[in-house]
mmCIF file of C-alpha atoms and ligand atoms in Angstrom:
data_model
loop_
_atom_site.group_PDB
_atom_site.id
_atom_site.type_symbol
_atom_site.label_atom_id
_atom_site.label_comp_id
_atom_site.label_asym_id
_atom_site.label_seq_id
_atom_site.Cartn_x
_atom_site.Cartn_y
_atom_site.Cartn_z
ATOM 1 C CA UNK A 888 28.171 -92.907 -50.747
ATOM 2 C CA UNK A 889 31.838 -92.058 -52.557
ATOM 3 C CA UNK A 890 33.283 -88.843 -53.002
ATOM 4 C CA UNK A 891 33.465 -87.494 -55.999
ATOM 5 C CA UNK A 892 35.527 -84.946 -57.871
ATOM 6 C CA UNK A 893 32.856 -82.610 -58.492
ATOM 7 C CA UNK A 894 31.181 -80.914 -55.743
ATOM 8 C CA UNK A 895 27.742 -81.880 -55.392
ATOM 9 C CA UNK A 896 24.957 -79.790 -53.784
ATOM 10 C CA UNK A 897 25.554 -80.561 -50.402
ATOM 11 C CA UNK A 898 28.718 -81.888 -50.631
ATOM 12 C CA UNK A 899 32.588 -81.004 -51.324
ATOM 13 C CA UNK A 900 34.626 -83.064 -54.241
ATOM 14 C CA UNK A 901 37.977 -84.303 -54.138
ATOM 15 C CA UNK A 902 39.115 -81.519 -56.178
ATOM 16 C CA UNK A 903 37.908 -78.902 -54.114
ATOM 17 C CA UNK A 904 38.494 -80.375 -50.475
ATOM 18 C CA UNK A 905 42.347 -81.202 -52.259
ATOM 19 C CA UNK A 906 43.031 -77.275 -53.412
ATOM 20 C CA UNK A 907 41.798 -76.005 -50.323
ATOM 21 C CA UNK A 908 44.256 -77.990 -48.101
ATOM 22 C CA UNK A 909 47.339 -77.906 -50.188
ATOM 23 C CA UNK A 910 47.034 -74.553 -50.262
ATOM 24 C CA UNK A 911 46.214 -73.821 -46.931
ATOM 25 C CA UNK A 912 49.532 -76.021 -45.287
ATOM 26 C CA UNK A 913 51.589 -74.388 -48.691
ATOM 27 C CA UNK A 914 50.426 -70.352 -47.672
ATOM 28 C CA UNK A 915 50.724 -71.396 -44.135
ATOM 29 C CA UNK A 916 54.178 -72.645 -44.426
ATOM 30 C CA UNK A 917 55.385 -69.649 -46.822
ATOM 31 C CA UNK A 918 54.472 -66.732 -43.957
ATOM 32 C CA UNK A 919 57.654 -67.790 -42.335
ATOM 33 C CA UNK A 920 59.913 -69.257 -45.081
ATOM 34 C CA UNK A 921 59.552 -65.225 -46.043
ATOM 35 C CA UNK A 922 60.191 -64.074 -42.596
ATOM 36 C CA UNK A 923 63.538 -66.265 -42.845
ATOM 37 C CA UNK A 924 63.804 -64.276 -46.062
ATOM 38 C CA UNK A 925 63.754 -60.851 -44.506
ATOM 39 C CA UNK A 926 66.013 -61.779 -41.712
ATOM 40 C CA UNK A 927 69.428 -63.294 -44.160
ATOM 41 C CA UNK A 928 72.297 -60.790 -45.309
ATOM 42 C CA UNK A 929 73.602 -61.097 -48.679
ATOM 43 C CA UNK A 930 76.798 -63.535 -47.632
ATOM 44 C CA UNK A 931 74.000 -65.504 -45.602
ATOM 45 C CA UNK A 932 74.457 -69.046 -47.903
ATOM 46 C CA UNK A 933 70.289 -69.540 -47.659
ATOM 47 C CA UNK A 934 70.535 -66.447 -49.471
ATOM 48 C CA UNK A 935 71.174 -68.231 -52.809
ATOM 49 C CA UNK A 936 68.632 -71.283 -52.018
ATOM 50 C CA UNK A 937 65.874 -69.882 -49.714
ATOM 51 C CA UNK A 938 64.230 -67.166 -51.497
ATOM 52 C CA UNK A 939 64.820 -68.859 -54.490
ATOM 53 C CA UNK A 940 61.850 -71.506 -52.852
ATOM 54 C CA UNK A 941 60.142 -69.272 -51.708
ATOM 55 C CA UNK A 942 59.558 -67.410 -55.361
ATOM 56 C CA UNK A 943 59.406 -70.738 -57.042
ATOM 57 C CA UNK A 944 56.060 -71.955 -54.518
ATOM 58 C CA UNK A 945 54.593 -68.446 -54.865
ATOM 59 C CA UNK A 946 54.070 -68.638 -58.613
ATOM 60 C CA UNK A 947 53.153 -72.684 -58.628
ATOM 61 C CA UNK A 948 50.796 -70.886 -55.777
ATOM 62 C CA UNK A 949 49.731 -68.540 -58.199
ATOM 63 C CA UNK A 950 48.651 -71.284 -60.434
ATOM 64 C CA UNK A 951 46.476 -73.257 -58.466
ATOM 65 C CA UNK A 952 44.891 -69.944 -57.627
ATOM 66 C CA UNK A 953 43.514 -69.725 -61.354
ATOM 67 C CA UNK A 954 43.029 -73.698 -61.288
ATOM 68 C CA UNK A 955 41.236 -73.135 -57.855
ATOM 69 C CA UNK A 956 39.060 -69.694 -59.362
ATOM 70 C CA UNK A 957 38.539 -71.513 -62.938
ATOM 71 C CA UNK A 958 37.050 -74.760 -60.608
ATOM 72 C CA UNK A 959 35.011 -72.955 -57.954
ATOM 73 C CA UNK A 960 33.233 -71.510 -61.265
ATOM 74 C CA UNK A 961 32.418 -74.892 -62.950
ATOM 75 C CA UNK A 962 31.924 -76.773 -60.188
ATOM 76 C CA UNK A 963 27.929 -76.615 -58.190
ATOM 77 C CA UNK A 964 28.780 -75.019 -55.094
ATOM 78 C CA UNK A 965 27.488 -76.795 -51.620
ATOM 79 C CA UNK A 966 23.719 -75.463 -50.260
ATOM 80 C CA UNK A 967 25.375 -73.526 -47.413
ATOM 81 C CA UNK A 968 24.289 -74.832 -44.055
ATOM 82 C CA UNK A 969 21.668 -73.492 -41.652
ATOM 83 C CA UNK A 970 23.366 -70.819 -39.585
ATOM 84 C CA UNK A 971 22.020 -66.958 -38.342
ATOM 85 C CA UNK A 972 21.651 -64.699 -41.726
ATOM 86 C CA UNK A 973 24.404 -62.348 -40.162
ATOM 87 C CA UNK A 974 27.208 -65.138 -39.572
ATOM 88 C CA UNK A 975 26.032 -66.441 -43.368
ATOM 89 C CA UNK A 976 27.118 -63.133 -44.567
ATOM 90 C CA UNK A 977 30.457 -62.774 -42.341
ATOM 91 C CA UNK A 978 30.953 -66.367 -43.787
ATOM 92 C CA UNK A 979 30.678 -64.899 -47.220
ATOM 93 C CA UNK A 980 32.575 -61.905 -46.975
ATOM 94 C CA UNK A 981 35.741 -63.829 -44.832
ATOM 95 C CA UNK A 982 35.416 -65.964 -47.600
ATOM 96 C CA UNK A 983 35.765 -63.318 -50.684
ATOM 97 C CA UNK A 984 38.539 -60.941 -48.147
ATOM 98 C CA UNK A 985 40.994 -64.624 -48.273
ATOM 99 C CA UNK A 986 40.506 -65.287 -51.962
ATOM 100 C CA UNK A 987 41.216 -61.342 -52.494
ATOM 101 C CA UNK A 988 44.749 -61.387 -50.000
ATOM 102 C CA UNK A 989 45.496 -64.629 -51.999
ATOM 103 C CA UNK A 990 45.494 -62.655 -55.365
ATOM 104 C CA UNK A 991 47.330 -59.426 -53.716
ATOM 105 C CA UNK A 992 49.653 -61.564 -52.011
ATOM 106 C CA UNK A 993 50.854 -63.671 -54.444
ATOM 107 C CA UNK A 994 51.282 -60.743 -57.587
ATOM 108 C CA UNK A 995 52.248 -57.738 -54.576
ATOM 109 C CA UNK A 996 54.892 -61.098 -54.509
ATOM 110 C CA UNK A 997 55.357 -60.760 -58.256
ATOM 111 C CA UNK A 998 56.255 -57.586 -58.506
ATOM 112 C CA UNK A 999 58.894 -57.683 -55.396
ATOM 113 C CA UNK A 1000 60.961 -60.403 -57.678
ATOM 114 C CA UNK A 1001 60.019 -58.347 -61.448
ATOM 115 C CA UNK A 1002 60.740 -54.917 -60.468
ATOM 116 C CA UNK A 1003 64.295 -54.889 -62.119
ATOM 117 C CA UNK A 1004 62.836 -57.046 -64.799
ATOM 118 C CA UNK A 1005 64.761 -60.750 -64.615
ATOM 119 C CA UNK A 1006 62.023 -63.157 -64.866
ATOM 120 C CA UNK A 1007 61.545 -65.599 -62.265
ATOM 121 C CA UNK A 1008 63.018 -68.905 -62.282
ATOM 122 C CA UNK A 1009 60.727 -71.855 -60.909
ATOM 123 C CA UNK A 1010 62.874 -74.257 -59.478
ATOM 124 C CA UNK A 1011 65.328 -74.240 -62.607
ATOM 125 C CA UNK A 1012 62.242 -75.806 -64.063
ATOM 126 C CA UNK A 1013 60.918 -72.724 -66.554
ATOM 127 C CA UNK A 1014 60.808 -69.284 -66.410
ATOM 128 C CA UNK A 1015 57.994 -66.732 -65.775
ATOM 129 C CA UNK A 1016 58.455 -63.845 -67.713
ATOM 130 C CA UNK A 1017 59.088 -60.371 -65.897
ATOM 131 C CA UNK A 1018 56.152 -57.565 -66.849
ATOM 132 C CA UNK A 1019 57.566 -54.134 -67.502
ATOM 133 C CA UNK A 1020 57.305 -52.211 -63.789
ATOM 134 C CA UNK A 1021 54.349 -50.092 -63.283
ATOM 135 C CA UNK A 1022 54.872 -48.154 -60.769
ATOM 136 C CA UNK A 1023 57.628 -46.260 -58.898
ATOM 137 C CA UNK A 1024 60.066 -47.974 -56.380
ATOM 138 C CA UNK A 1025 57.798 -51.173 -57.347
ATOM 139 C CA UNK A 1026 60.393 -53.484 -54.928
ATOM 140 C CA UNK A 1027 59.788 -51.143 -52.017
ATOM 141 C CA UNK A 1028 56.712 -50.250 -52.851
ATOM 142 C CA UNK A 1029 55.216 -53.831 -53.330
ATOM 143 C CA UNK A 1030 57.537 -55.619 -50.368
ATOM 144 C CA UNK A 1031 55.414 -53.303 -47.696
ATOM 145 C CA UNK A 1032 52.335 -54.351 -49.734
ATOM 146 C CA UNK A 1033 53.854 -58.146 -49.606
ATOM 147 C CA UNK A 1034 54.111 -57.666 -45.964
ATOM 148 C CA UNK A 1035 50.949 -56.673 -44.358
ATOM 149 C CA UNK A 1036 48.980 -58.639 -47.385
ATOM 150 C CA UNK A 1037 50.264 -61.596 -45.711
ATOM 151 C CA UNK A 1038 50.124 -60.976 -42.724
ATOM 152 C CA UNK A 1039 46.163 -60.512 -42.866
ATOM 153 C CA UNK A 1040 45.843 -62.591 -44.563
ATOM 154 C CA UNK A 1041 47.588 -65.612 -42.185
ATOM 155 C CA UNK A 1042 45.489 -63.402 -39.300
ATOM 156 C CA UNK A 1043 42.005 -64.029 -41.491
ATOM 157 C CA UNK A 1044 42.973 -67.732 -42.109
ATOM 158 C CA UNK A 1045 43.335 -67.547 -38.086
ATOM 159 C CA UNK A 1046 40.158 -66.151 -37.593
ATOM 160 C CA UNK A 1047 38.676 -68.709 -40.314
ATOM 161 C CA UNK A 1048 40.151 -72.001 -39.137
ATOM 162 C CA UNK A 1049 38.716 -71.067 -35.391
ATOM 163 C CA UNK A 1050 34.707 -70.153 -36.419
ATOM 164 C CA UNK A 1051 36.077 -73.657 -38.645
ATOM 165 C CA UNK A 1052 36.652 -75.593 -34.955
ATOM 166 C CA UNK A 1053 33.788 -73.410 -33.238
ATOM 167 C CA UNK A 1054 31.553 -75.334 -35.964
ATOM 168 C CA UNK A 1055 32.572 -77.910 -35.207
ATOM 169 C CA UNK A 1056 33.046 -78.830 -31.690
ATOM 170 C CA UNK A 1057 30.282 -75.952 -30.582
ATOM 171 C CA UNK A 1058 27.405 -75.861 -32.966
ATOM 172 C CA UNK A 1059 28.381 -79.651 -34.059
ATOM 173 C CA UNK A 1060 26.752 -78.912 -37.880
ATOM 174 C CA UNK A 1061 29.031 -80.139 -40.666
ATOM 175 C CA UNK A 1062 31.035 -77.721 -42.141
ATOM 176 C CA UNK A 1063 34.420 -78.510 -41.017
ATOM 177 C CA UNK A 1064 33.408 -82.610 -42.172
ATOM 178 C CA UNK A 1065 32.519 -81.979 -45.649
ATOM 179 C CA UNK A 1066 35.556 -79.949 -46.140
ATOM 180 C CA UNK A 1067 37.122 -83.161 -44.481
ATOM 181 C CA UNK A 1068 35.529 -85.004 -47.166
ATOM 182 C CA UNK A 1069 33.668 -87.381 -44.286
ATOM 183 C CA UNK A 1070 30.787 -89.316 -45.523
ATOM 184 C CA UNK A 1071 27.295 -86.759 -44.137
ATOM 185 C CA UNK A 1072 25.277 -87.776 -41.958
ATOM 186 C CA UNK A 1073 21.650 -86.621 -43.047
ATOM 187 C CA UNK A 1074 20.992 -85.607 -46.417
ATOM 188 C CA UNK A 1075 22.712 -87.791 -48.424
HETATM 189 C C1 HEM B 881 50.354 -66.248 -50.350
HETATM 190 C C2 HEM B 881 52.244 -67.063 -49.890
HETATM 191 C C3 HEM B 881 53.010 -66.286 -50.388
HETATM 192 C C4 HEM B 881 53.017 -65.460 -48.464
HETATM 193 C C5 HEM B 881 52.195 -66.330 -46.861
HETATM 194 C C6 HEM B 881 54.317 -64.462 -48.373
HETATM 195 C C7 HEM B 881 54.860 -64.044 -46.796
HETATM 196 C C8 HEM B 881 55.885 -63.506 -47.374
HETATM 197 C C9 HEM B 881 56.405 -62.906 -46.160
HETATM 198 C C10 HEM B 881 55.964 -62.934 -44.433
HETATM 199 C C11 HEM B 881 57.305 -62.399 -46.052
HETATM 200 C C12 HEM B 881 58.660 -61.372 -45.447
HETATM 201 C C13 HEM B 881 58.147 -59.943 -45.752
HETATM 202 C C14 HEM B 881 59.244 -58.502 -44.929
HETATM 203 O O1 HEM B 881 59.331 -58.900 -43.712
HETATM 204 O O2 HEM B 881 59.368 -57.662 -45.275
HETATM 205 C C15 HEM B 881 58.090 -62.577 -47.479
HETATM 206 C C16 HEM B 881 58.860 -61.687 -48.421
HETATM 207 C C17 HEM B 881 59.399 -62.154 -49.956
HETATM 208 N N1 HEM B 881 58.537 -63.201 -51.042
HETATM 209 FE FE1 HEM B 881 56.818 -63.627 -50.485
HETATM 210 N N2 HEM B 881 55.136 -64.809 -49.922
HETATM 211 C C18 HEM B 881 54.094 -65.464 -50.330
HETATM 212 C C19 HEM B 881 54.665 -65.895 -51.940
HETATM 213 C C20 HEM B 881 55.449 -64.868 -52.672
HETATM 214 C C21 HEM B 881 55.455 -64.317 -53.989
HETATM 215 C C22 HEM B 881 54.530 -65.464 -54.775
HETATM 216 C C23 HEM B 881 56.394 -64.288 -54.194
HETATM 217 C C24 HEM B 881 56.740 -64.422 -55.807
HETATM 218 C C25 HEM B 881 57.452 -65.105 -57.073
HETATM 219 C C26 HEM B 881 57.314 -63.818 -53.174
HETATM 220 C C27 HEM B 881 58.351 -62.782 -52.713
HETATM 221 C C28 HEM B 881 58.628 -62.564 -51.971
HETATM 222 C C29 HEM B 881 59.948 -61.445 -51.906
HETATM 223 C C30 HEM B 881 61.361 -61.431 -52.755
HETATM 224 C C31 HEM B 881 60.918 -61.429 -50.328
HETATM 225 C C32 HEM B 881 61.846 -60.151 -49.404
HETATM 226 C C33 HEM B 881 60.838 -59.565 -49.843
HETATM 227 C C34 HEM B 881 61.987 -57.900 -49.128
HETATM 228 O O3 HEM B 881 62.274 -58.761 -48.024
HETATM 229 O O4 HEM B 881 61.840 -57.092 -48.954
HETATM 230 N N3 HEM B 881 56.423 -64.351 -52.766
HETATM 231 N N4 HEM B 881 57.302 -63.182 -48.315
HETATM 232 C C1 HEM B 882 45.880 -70.047 -45.166
HETATM 233 C C2 HEM B 882 44.881 -71.000 -44.356
HETATM 234 C C3 HEM B 882 43.645 -71.745 -45.690
HETATM 235 C C4 HEM B 882 43.318 -70.869 -46.222
HETATM 236 C C5 HEM B 882 43.438 -69.623 -47.610
HETATM 237 C C6 HEM B 882 41.953 -70.831 -46.722
HETATM 238 C C7 HEM B 882 40.559 -70.131 -47.615
HETATM 239 C C8 HEM B 882 39.867 -71.032 -47.878
HETATM 240 C C9 HEM B 882 38.656 -70.431 -48.529
HETATM 241 C C10 HEM B 882 39.247 -69.593 -49.783
HETATM 242 C C11 HEM B 882 37.279 -71.452 -48.276
HETATM 243 C C12 HEM B 882 36.020 -71.187 -49.510
HETATM 244 C C13 HEM B 882 35.330 -72.073 -50.025
HETATM 245 C C14 HEM B 882 35.136 -71.361 -51.414
HETATM 246 O O1 HEM B 882 33.554 -71.152 -50.775
HETATM 247 O O2 HEM B 882 35.429 -71.485 -52.356
HETATM 248 C C15 HEM B 882 37.749 -72.136 -47.237
HETATM 249 C C16 HEM B 882 36.532 -72.761 -46.591
HETATM 250 C C17 HEM B 882 37.279 -73.754 -45.402
HETATM 251 N N1 HEM B 882 38.027 -73.781 -44.408
HETATM 252 FE FE1 HEM B 882 39.666 -72.623 -45.293
HETATM 253 N N2 HEM B 882 40.939 -71.463 -45.756
HETATM 254 C C18 HEM B 882 42.578 -72.133 -44.595
HETATM 255 C C19 HEM B 882 42.712 -72.668 -43.919
HETATM 256 C C20 HEM B 882 41.496 -72.993 -43.292
HETATM 257 C C21 HEM B 882 41.884 -74.212 -41.714
HETATM 258 C C22 HEM B 882 43.517 -74.694 -41.326
HETATM 259 C C23 HEM B 882 41.068 -75.099 -41.511
HETATM 260 C C24 HEM B 882 40.015 -75.797 -40.286
HETATM 261 C C25 HEM B 882 40.204 -75.376 -39.487
HETATM 262 C C26 HEM B 882 40.268 -74.610 -42.725
HETATM 263 C C27 HEM B 882 38.566 -74.870 -42.922
HETATM 264 C C28 HEM B 882 37.762 -74.452 -43.846
HETATM 265 C C29 HEM B 882 36.698 -75.324 -43.748
HETATM 266 C C30 HEM B 882 35.150 -75.836 -42.882
HETATM 267 C C31 HEM B 882 36.090 -74.554 -45.109
HETATM 268 C C32 HEM B 882 34.424 -74.785 -45.699
HETATM 269 C C33 HEM B 882 33.360 -73.364 -45.182
HETATM 270 C C34 HEM B 882 31.982 -73.323 -45.008
HETATM 271 O O3 HEM B 882 31.949 -74.875 -46.098
HETATM 272 O O4 HEM B 882 31.122 -72.906 -45.174
HETATM 273 N N3 HEM B 882 40.560 -73.707 -44.158
HETATM 274 N N4 HEM B 882 38.981 -71.914 -46.952
#
């Protein structure tokens, strides 16, 4: 059966799959980009461009995350594939933690960039206004939070990817293939 936009009771649909993989790829690429920014000096040529790309892409990620969360509320969630109750719970906790880490990573980035009251220019295309700073030394505090939260996010995403590969190659179930939009072998 062709893949539909919405999820069904046993399959992820095109929208969920596209959002998952586009965001995964972009988030993973943002991590080395951020570390590179941190290594730049004020007089490096890249200082004028790379932080701008990092912030612009980050704001697009924030918009995608809002769309993803709203979409998750209105599209059905496919039935969980059978696994022991403890692993089922661990999967739920891991997914919830990934969502929370994504939110904090993106908001802390916004808080670093707008701490001085300047708006964020998204690829010189439109501007996201700055909200007033809410904590003392916001740029430094949000910078520290941003580093540790994005590091935790990438580490957890690594464990999450290993879990997906374990399902595929060891349990030989459809966890990974249904996130790739492959036709399901049973229960069509
Ligand atoms: C999930 C997406 C993101 C990831 C994985 C990510 C990752 C990183 C990393 C690893 C650093 C280096 C931190 C350090 O070494 O101290 C960094 C720095 C930075 N990020 Fe992000 N970031 C993301 C989203 C954002 C967003 C949305 C913004 C703002 C709109 C942003 C703004 C910044 C800024 C301004 C810095 C430089 C901070 C400094 O040097 O203290 N980031 N990011
Ligand atoms: C930064 C990278 C990644 C992030 C932020 C991420 C995030 C997520 C989230 C939040 C979910 C839960 C979806 C939901 O129920 O709403 C999910 C599901 C899933 N992810 Fe990822 N993911 C990433 C990378 C990967 C990679 C690299 C793989 C595979 C090697 C992968 C495989 C899967 C699979 C198979 C599911 C479905 C799990 C299930 O049905 O129980 N993800 N991902």
